[in-house]
Short mmCIF file of N, CA, C and O in Angstrom, two decimals:
data_model
loop_
_atom_site.label_atom_id
_atom_site.label_comp_id
_atom_site.label_asym_id
_atom_site.label_seq_id
_atom_site.Cartn_x
_atom_site.Cartn_y
_atom_site.Cartn_z
N MET V 806 5.21 -23.32 -13.36
CA MET V 806 5.79 -22.17 -12.69
C MET V 806 6.19 -22.60 -11.27
O MET V 806 5.43 -23.26 -10.58
N GLN V 807 7.34 -22.15 -10.85
CA GLN V 807 7.80 -22.48 -9.51
C GLN V 807 7.30 -21.44 -8.51
O GLN V 807 6.96 -20.31 -8.88
N VAL V 808 7.28 -21.83 -7.25
CA VAL V 808 6.77 -20.95 -6.20
C VAL V 808 7.53 -19.64 -6.18
O VAL V 808 6.93 -18.56 -6.09
N ARG V 809 8.84 -19.71 -6.28
CA ARG V 809 9.64 -18.48 -6.23
C ARG V 809 9.26 -17.53 -7.37
O ARG V 809 9.15 -16.32 -7.16
N GLU V 810 9.07 -18.06 -8.57
CA GLU V 810 8.67 -17.22 -9.70
C GLU V 810 7.31 -16.58 -9.45
O GLU V 810 7.10 -15.40 -9.75
N LEU V 811 6.39 -17.35 -8.88
CA LEU V 811 5.06 -16.83 -8.58
C LEU V 811 5.16 -15.69 -7.58
O LEU V 811 4.57 -14.62 -7.77
N LEU V 812 5.91 -15.91 -6.51
CA LEU V 812 6.03 -14.88 -5.48
C LEU V 812 6.77 -13.66 -5.98
O LEU V 812 6.40 -12.52 -5.65
N ASP V 813 7.83 -13.86 -6.77
CA ASP V 813 8.59 -12.72 -7.32
C ASP V 813 7.72 -11.87 -8.24
O ASP V 813 7.92 -10.66 -8.34
N GLY V 814 6.77 -12.49 -8.92
CA GLY V 814 5.92 -11.77 -9.86
C GLY V 814 4.64 -11.23 -9.24
O GLY V 814 3.82 -10.63 -9.93
N THR V 815 4.46 -11.40 -7.95
CA THR V 815 3.24 -10.97 -7.28
C THR V 815 3.41 -9.59 -6.67
O THR V 815 4.40 -9.33 -6.00
N SER V 816 2.45 -8.73 -6.93
CA SER V 816 2.45 -7.41 -6.29
C SER V 816 1.73 -7.55 -4.96
O SER V 816 0.54 -7.82 -4.92
N PHE V 817 2.46 -7.39 -3.89
CA PHE V 817 1.86 -7.49 -2.58
C PHE V 817 1.15 -6.21 -2.18
O PHE V 817 0.64 -6.09 -1.08
N HIS V 818 1.09 -5.24 -3.10
CA HIS V 818 0.29 -4.05 -2.88
C HIS V 818 -1.18 -4.36 -3.14
O HIS V 818 -2.05 -3.60 -2.72
N ASP V 819 -1.46 -5.43 -3.83
CA ASP V 819 -2.82 -5.87 -4.08
C ASP V 819 -3.16 -6.89 -3.00
O ASP V 819 -2.92 -8.09 -3.14
N ILE V 820 -3.68 -6.42 -1.88
CA ILE V 820 -3.90 -7.26 -0.70
C ILE V 820 -4.82 -8.45 -1.01
O ILE V 820 -4.49 -9.57 -0.63
N PRO V 821 -5.95 -8.27 -1.70
CA PRO V 821 -6.77 -9.45 -2.00
C PRO V 821 -6.00 -10.52 -2.80
O PRO V 821 -6.15 -11.72 -2.53
N LYS V 822 -5.16 -10.10 -3.72
CA LYS V 822 -4.36 -11.07 -4.48
C LYS V 822 -3.30 -11.71 -3.58
O LYS V 822 -3.02 -12.91 -3.68
N ALA V 823 -2.70 -10.93 -2.70
CA ALA V 823 -1.71 -11.48 -1.76
C ALA V 823 -2.38 -12.49 -0.83
O ALA V 823 -1.80 -13.55 -0.54
N ILE V 824 -3.60 -12.20 -0.39
CA ILE V 824 -4.35 -13.14 0.47
C ILE V 824 -4.55 -14.45 -0.27
O ILE V 824 -4.32 -15.54 0.28
N GLU V 825 -4.98 -14.36 -1.51
CA GLU V 825 -5.20 -15.57 -2.33
C GLU V 825 -3.90 -16.35 -2.53
O GLU V 825 -3.87 -17.58 -2.41
N THR V 826 -2.81 -15.65 -2.80
CA THR V 826 -1.52 -16.31 -3.01
C THR V 826 -1.07 -17.03 -1.75
O THR V 826 -0.67 -18.19 -1.80
N TYR V 827 -1.14 -16.36 -0.61
CA TYR V 827 -0.72 -16.99 0.64
C TYR V 827 -1.60 -18.19 0.98
O TYR V 827 -1.12 -19.19 1.49
N ARG V 828 -2.90 -18.08 0.69
CA ARG V 828 -3.80 -19.20 0.95
C ARG V 828 -3.43 -20.39 0.05
O ARG V 828 -3.36 -21.53 0.52
N ASN V 829 -3.18 -20.13 -1.22
CA ASN V 829 -2.91 -21.21 -2.17
C ASN V 829 -1.51 -21.80 -2.04
O ASN V 829 -1.31 -22.99 -2.23
N VAL V 830 -0.53 -20.96 -1.72
CA VAL V 830 0.86 -21.42 -1.67
C VAL V 830 1.25 -21.93 -0.29
O VAL V 830 1.88 -22.97 -0.16
N PHE V 831 0.85 -21.21 0.74
CA PHE V 831 1.30 -21.53 2.10
C PHE V 831 0.21 -22.08 3.00
O PHE V 831 0.47 -22.39 4.16
N CYS V 832 -1.02 -22.18 2.48
CA CYS V 832 -2.16 -22.60 3.32
C CYS V 832 -2.28 -21.70 4.55
O CYS V 832 -2.54 -22.17 5.66
N ALA V 833 -2.08 -20.41 4.36
CA ALA V 833 -2.14 -19.45 5.45
C ALA V 833 -3.08 -18.31 5.05
O ALA V 833 -3.15 -17.93 3.89
N ASP V 834 -3.79 -17.80 6.03
CA ASP V 834 -4.73 -16.70 5.79
C ASP V 834 -4.28 -15.44 6.51
O ASP V 834 -3.78 -15.49 7.63
N PHE V 835 -4.50 -14.31 5.86
CA PHE V 835 -4.32 -13.03 6.52
C PHE V 835 -5.41 -12.92 7.58
O PHE V 835 -6.56 -13.29 7.33
N PRO V 836 -5.09 -12.41 8.75
CA PRO V 836 -6.11 -12.26 9.79
C PRO V 836 -7.27 -11.38 9.29
O PRO V 836 -7.04 -10.29 8.76
N GLN V 837 -8.47 -11.88 9.42
CA GLN V 837 -9.66 -11.19 8.91
C GLN V 837 -9.79 -9.78 9.50
O GLN V 837 -10.11 -8.84 8.78
N ASN V 838 -9.49 -9.64 10.79
CA ASN V 838 -9.68 -8.35 11.45
C ASN V 838 -8.63 -7.31 11.06
O ASN V 838 -8.75 -6.16 11.46
N MET V 839 -7.63 -7.69 10.29
CA MET V 839 -6.58 -6.75 9.90
C MET V 839 -6.62 -6.39 8.42
O MET V 839 -5.92 -5.48 7.99
N ARG V 840 -7.43 -7.08 7.67
CA ARG V 840 -7.45 -6.87 6.22
C ARG V 840 -7.81 -5.44 5.84
O ARG V 840 -7.18 -4.84 4.98
N GLY V 841 -8.84 -4.89 6.46
CA GLY V 841 -9.27 -3.53 6.14
C GLY V 841 -8.18 -2.50 6.37
O GLY V 841 -7.95 -1.63 5.53
N SER V 842 -7.51 -2.62 7.51
CA SER V 842 -6.46 -1.63 7.82
C SER V 842 -5.28 -1.79 6.88
O SER V 842 -4.65 -0.80 6.49
N LEU V 843 -4.97 -3.02 6.47
CA LEU V 843 -3.87 -3.23 5.52
C LEU V 843 -4.22 -2.67 4.15
O LEU V 843 -3.39 -2.02 3.51
N ILE V 844 -5.45 -2.88 3.71
CA ILE V 844 -5.88 -2.36 2.41
C ILE V 844 -5.86 -0.83 2.43
O ILE V 844 -5.38 -0.20 1.48
N ARG V 845 -6.34 -0.21 3.51
CA ARG V 845 -6.30 1.26 3.62
C ARG V 845 -4.87 1.78 3.62
O ARG V 845 -4.56 2.80 2.99
N ALA V 846 -3.99 1.08 4.33
CA ALA V 846 -2.59 1.52 4.39
C ALA V 846 -1.94 1.47 3.01
O ALA V 846 -1.20 2.38 2.63
N VAL V 847 -2.22 0.42 2.26
CA VAL V 847 -1.65 0.30 0.91
C VAL V 847 -2.22 1.39 0.00
O VAL V 847 -1.49 1.99 -0.79
N LYS V 848 -3.52 1.68 0.13
CA LYS V 848 -4.13 2.74 -0.67
C LYS V 848 -3.48 4.09 -0.34
O LYS V 848 -3.14 4.86 -1.24
N ASN V 849 -3.31 4.37 0.96
CA ASN V 849 -2.66 5.63 1.35
C ASN V 849 -1.24 5.70 0.82
O ASN V 849 -0.80 6.74 0.33
N ARG V 850 -0.52 4.60 0.93
CA ARG V 850 0.86 4.55 0.42
C ARG V 850 0.88 4.87 -1.08
O ARG V 850 1.70 5.65 -1.56
N HIS V 851 -0.06 4.27 -1.80
CA HIS V 851 -0.14 4.50 -3.26
C HIS V 851 -0.39 5.98 -3.55
O HIS V 851 0.27 6.57 -4.42
N ASP V 852 -1.34 6.56 -2.82
CA ASP V 852 -1.64 7.98 -3.04
C ASP V 852 -0.45 8.87 -2.69
O ASP V 852 -0.17 9.84 -3.38
N ILE V 853 0.25 8.54 -1.62
CA ILE V 853 1.41 9.34 -1.22
C ILE V 853 2.52 9.24 -2.27
O ILE V 853 3.10 10.24 -2.67
N VAL V 854 2.78 8.02 -2.73
CA VAL V 854 3.89 7.79 -3.67
C VAL V 854 3.55 8.26 -5.08
O VAL V 854 4.37 8.91 -5.74
N HIS V 855 2.34 7.96 -5.55
CA HIS V 855 2.02 8.19 -6.96
C HIS V 855 1.16 9.43 -7.23
O HIS V 855 1.04 9.84 -8.38
N ARG V 856 0.57 10.00 -6.19
CA ARG V 856 -0.28 11.19 -6.38
C ARG V 856 0.22 12.36 -5.56
O ARG V 856 -0.56 13.24 -5.21
N ASN V 857 1.49 12.31 -5.20
CA ASN V 857 2.09 13.41 -4.45
C ASN V 857 1.35 13.71 -3.15
O ASN V 857 1.19 14.87 -2.75
N GLY V 858 0.85 12.63 -2.51
CA GLY V 858 0.21 12.80 -1.21
C GLY V 858 -1.26 13.15 -1.25
O GLY V 858 -1.85 13.46 -0.21
N ASN V 859 -1.87 13.11 -2.43
CA ASN V 859 -3.29 13.43 -2.56
C ASN V 859 -4.08 12.19 -2.95
O ASN V 859 -3.56 11.30 -3.64
N ASP V 860 -5.36 12.16 -2.55
CA ASP V 860 -6.21 11.05 -2.96
C ASP V 860 -6.78 11.33 -4.36
O ASP V 860 -6.42 12.33 -4.99
N HIS V 861 -7.68 10.46 -4.83
CA HIS V 861 -8.26 10.63 -6.17
C HIS V 861 -8.97 11.96 -6.35
O HIS V 861 -9.02 12.51 -7.45
N SER V 862 -9.53 12.49 -5.26
CA SER V 862 -10.27 13.75 -5.33
C SER V 862 -9.37 14.97 -5.15
O SER V 862 -9.86 16.10 -5.15
N GLY V 863 -8.08 14.75 -4.98
CA GLY V 863 -7.16 15.86 -4.82
C GLY V 863 -6.98 16.30 -3.37
O GLY V 863 -6.26 17.27 -3.11
N ARG V 864 -7.64 15.61 -2.43
CA ARG V 864 -7.48 15.95 -1.02
C ARG V 864 -6.16 15.40 -0.50
O ARG V 864 -5.79 14.27 -0.80
N LEU V 865 -5.48 16.21 0.29
CA LEU V 865 -4.21 15.82 0.87
C LEU V 865 -4.40 14.68 1.87
O LEU V 865 -5.30 14.74 2.71
N ILE V 866 -3.56 13.66 1.79
CA ILE V 866 -3.57 12.57 2.77
C ILE V 866 -2.83 13.09 4.00
O ILE V 866 -1.67 13.47 3.92
N GLU V 867 -3.52 13.14 5.11
CA GLU V 867 -2.91 13.60 6.34
C GLU V 867 -2.72 12.42 7.28
O GLU V 867 -3.68 11.72 7.60
N LEU V 868 -1.48 12.20 7.69
CA LEU V 868 -1.16 11.10 8.59
C LEU V 868 -0.45 11.64 9.82
O LEU V 868 0.38 12.54 9.72
N THR V 869 -0.77 11.05 10.95
CA THR V 869 -0.09 11.41 12.19
C THR V 869 0.92 10.31 12.51
O THR V 869 0.90 9.23 11.91
N ALA V 870 1.75 10.58 13.48
CA ALA V 870 2.69 9.55 13.95
C ALA V 870 1.92 8.34 14.47
O ALA V 870 2.33 7.19 14.27
N ASP V 871 0.78 8.58 15.10
CA ASP V 871 -0.05 7.47 15.59
C ASP V 871 -0.58 6.62 14.44
O ASP V 871 -0.68 5.39 14.56
N ASP V 872 -0.93 7.26 13.31
CA ASP V 872 -1.38 6.51 12.14
C ASP V 872 -0.27 5.57 11.66
O ASP V 872 -0.53 4.40 11.34
N VAL V 873 0.94 6.09 11.59
CA VAL V 873 2.08 5.29 11.14
C VAL V 873 2.33 4.15 12.12
O VAL V 873 2.54 3.00 11.72
N GLU V 874 2.29 4.45 13.42
CA GLU V 874 2.49 3.41 14.44
C GLU V 874 1.42 2.33 14.33
O GLU V 874 1.71 1.14 14.50
N SER V 875 0.18 2.72 14.03
CA SER V 875 -0.91 1.75 13.88
C SER V 875 -0.66 0.82 12.69
O SER V 875 -0.92 -0.39 12.77
N VAL V 876 -0.18 1.37 11.60
CA VAL V 876 0.12 0.54 10.42
C VAL V 876 1.26 -0.42 10.74
O VAL V 876 1.20 -1.60 10.39
N ILE V 877 2.29 0.08 11.40
CA ILE V 877 3.41 -0.79 11.77
C ILE V 877 2.91 -1.93 12.65
O ILE V 877 3.27 -3.10 12.44
N ALA V 878 2.06 -1.62 13.62
CA ALA V 878 1.52 -2.65 14.51
C ALA V 878 0.66 -3.65 13.74
O ALA V 878 0.76 -4.87 13.98
N ALA V 879 -0.17 -3.18 12.82
CA ALA V 879 -1.03 -4.08 12.04
C ALA V 879 -0.21 -5.00 11.15
O ALA V 879 -0.47 -6.20 11.06
N VAL V 880 0.79 -4.44 10.47
CA VAL V 880 1.65 -5.25 9.60
C VAL V 880 2.43 -6.27 10.42
O VAL V 880 2.50 -7.45 10.06
N THR V 881 2.98 -5.84 11.54
CA THR V 881 3.74 -6.75 12.39
C THR V 881 2.86 -7.89 12.89
O THR V 881 3.24 -9.06 12.84
N ALA V 882 1.65 -7.56 13.36
CA ALA V 882 0.73 -8.59 13.85
C ALA V 882 0.32 -9.55 12.73
O ALA V 882 0.25 -10.77 12.94
N ALA V 883 0.05 -9.01 11.54
CA ALA V 883 -0.34 -9.86 10.42
C ALA V 883 0.80 -10.80 10.03
O ALA V 883 0.59 -11.99 9.81
N VAL V 884 2.01 -10.28 9.96
CA VAL V 884 3.18 -11.10 9.61
C VAL V 884 3.39 -12.19 10.65
O VAL V 884 3.63 -13.35 10.31
N GLN V 885 3.26 -11.84 11.93
CA GLN V 885 3.43 -12.84 12.98
C GLN V 885 2.38 -13.94 12.89
O GLN V 885 2.69 -15.12 13.06
N GLU V 886 1.14 -13.56 12.61
CA GLU V 886 0.07 -14.55 12.49
C GLU V 886 0.29 -15.45 11.28
O GLU V 886 0.14 -16.67 11.36
N ILE V 887 0.65 -14.87 10.16
CA ILE V 887 0.90 -15.66 8.95
C ILE V 887 2.09 -16.57 9.17
O ILE V 887 2.06 -17.76 8.81
N ASP V 888 3.15 -16.06 9.78
CA ASP V 888 4.33 -16.86 10.08
C ASP V 888 3.97 -18.05 10.95
O ASP V 888 4.43 -19.17 10.72
N LYS V 889 3.14 -17.81 11.95
CA LYS V 889 2.71 -18.88 12.85
C LYS V 889 1.95 -19.97 12.07
O LYS V 889 2.18 -21.16 12.27
N GLN V 890 1.08 -19.54 11.15
CA GLN V 890 0.32 -20.50 10.36
C GLN V 890 1.23 -21.32 9.45
O GLN V 890 1.07 -22.54 9.32
N VAL V 891 2.18 -20.65 8.79
CA VAL V 891 3.11 -21.34 7.89
C VAL V 891 3.93 -22.35 8.68
O VAL V 891 4.07 -23.51 8.28
N LYS V 892 4.48 -21.93 9.80
CA LYS V 892 5.29 -22.84 10.61
C LYS V 892 4.47 -24.01 11.12
O LYS V 892 4.97 -25.14 11.16
N ALA V 893 3.23 -23.77 11.50
CA ALA V 893 2.38 -24.85 11.99
C ALA V 893 2.14 -25.89 10.90
O ALA V 893 2.01 -27.08 11.19
N GLY V 894 2.11 -25.44 9.65
CA GLY V 894 1.91 -26.37 8.55
C GLY V 894 3.17 -27.13 8.16
O GLY V 894 3.11 -28.15 7.49
N LEU V 895 4.33 -26.66 8.61
CA LEU V 895 5.61 -27.28 8.23
C LEU V 895 6.22 -28.14 9.33
O LEU V 895 6.95 -29.07 9.05
N ILE V 896 5.95 -27.80 10.58
CA ILE V 896 6.67 -28.40 11.69
C ILE V 896 5.69 -29.08 12.65
O ILE V 896 4.67 -28.50 13.02
N GLU V 897 6.01 -30.28 13.02
CA GLU V 897 5.24 -30.97 14.04
C GLU V 897 5.90 -30.68 15.38
O GLU V 897 7.12 -30.52 15.48
N ASP V 898 5.11 -30.66 16.45
CA ASP V 898 5.67 -30.43 17.78
C ASP V 898 6.73 -31.46 18.14
O ASP V 898 7.67 -31.16 18.87
N ASP V 899 6.62 -32.67 17.63
CA ASP V 899 7.59 -33.73 17.95
C ASP V 899 8.95 -33.47 17.33
O ASP V 899 9.93 -34.11 17.68
N ASP V 900 9.04 -32.52 16.39
CA ASP V 900 10.32 -32.25 15.71
C ASP V 900 11.29 -31.47 16.59
O ASP V 900 12.44 -31.31 16.26
N PHE V 901 10.82 -30.96 17.72
CA PHE V 901 11.68 -30.16 18.59
C PHE V 901 12.29 -30.99 19.67
O PHE V 901 11.90 -31.78 20.32
#
């Protein structure tokens, strides 16, 4: 299987599986301090999309603009950290 096929077939909604894939394919780790917030964000997204905004118990998921901003910040920071790790594994400082 080629890397592209593996990545195309991976659900990045499953954060633990995405962490494993990035570790195995890119030698990069998701920042430990952001994993919990990313997992919660994906769970909330799933409930909003597939349960009409309710959790498993039928309670409405309530989000504020600050909640959304926090998720955007966490995702952006995680992507930047992963990008930095991938680039560090590909490029030597002498290449510039």
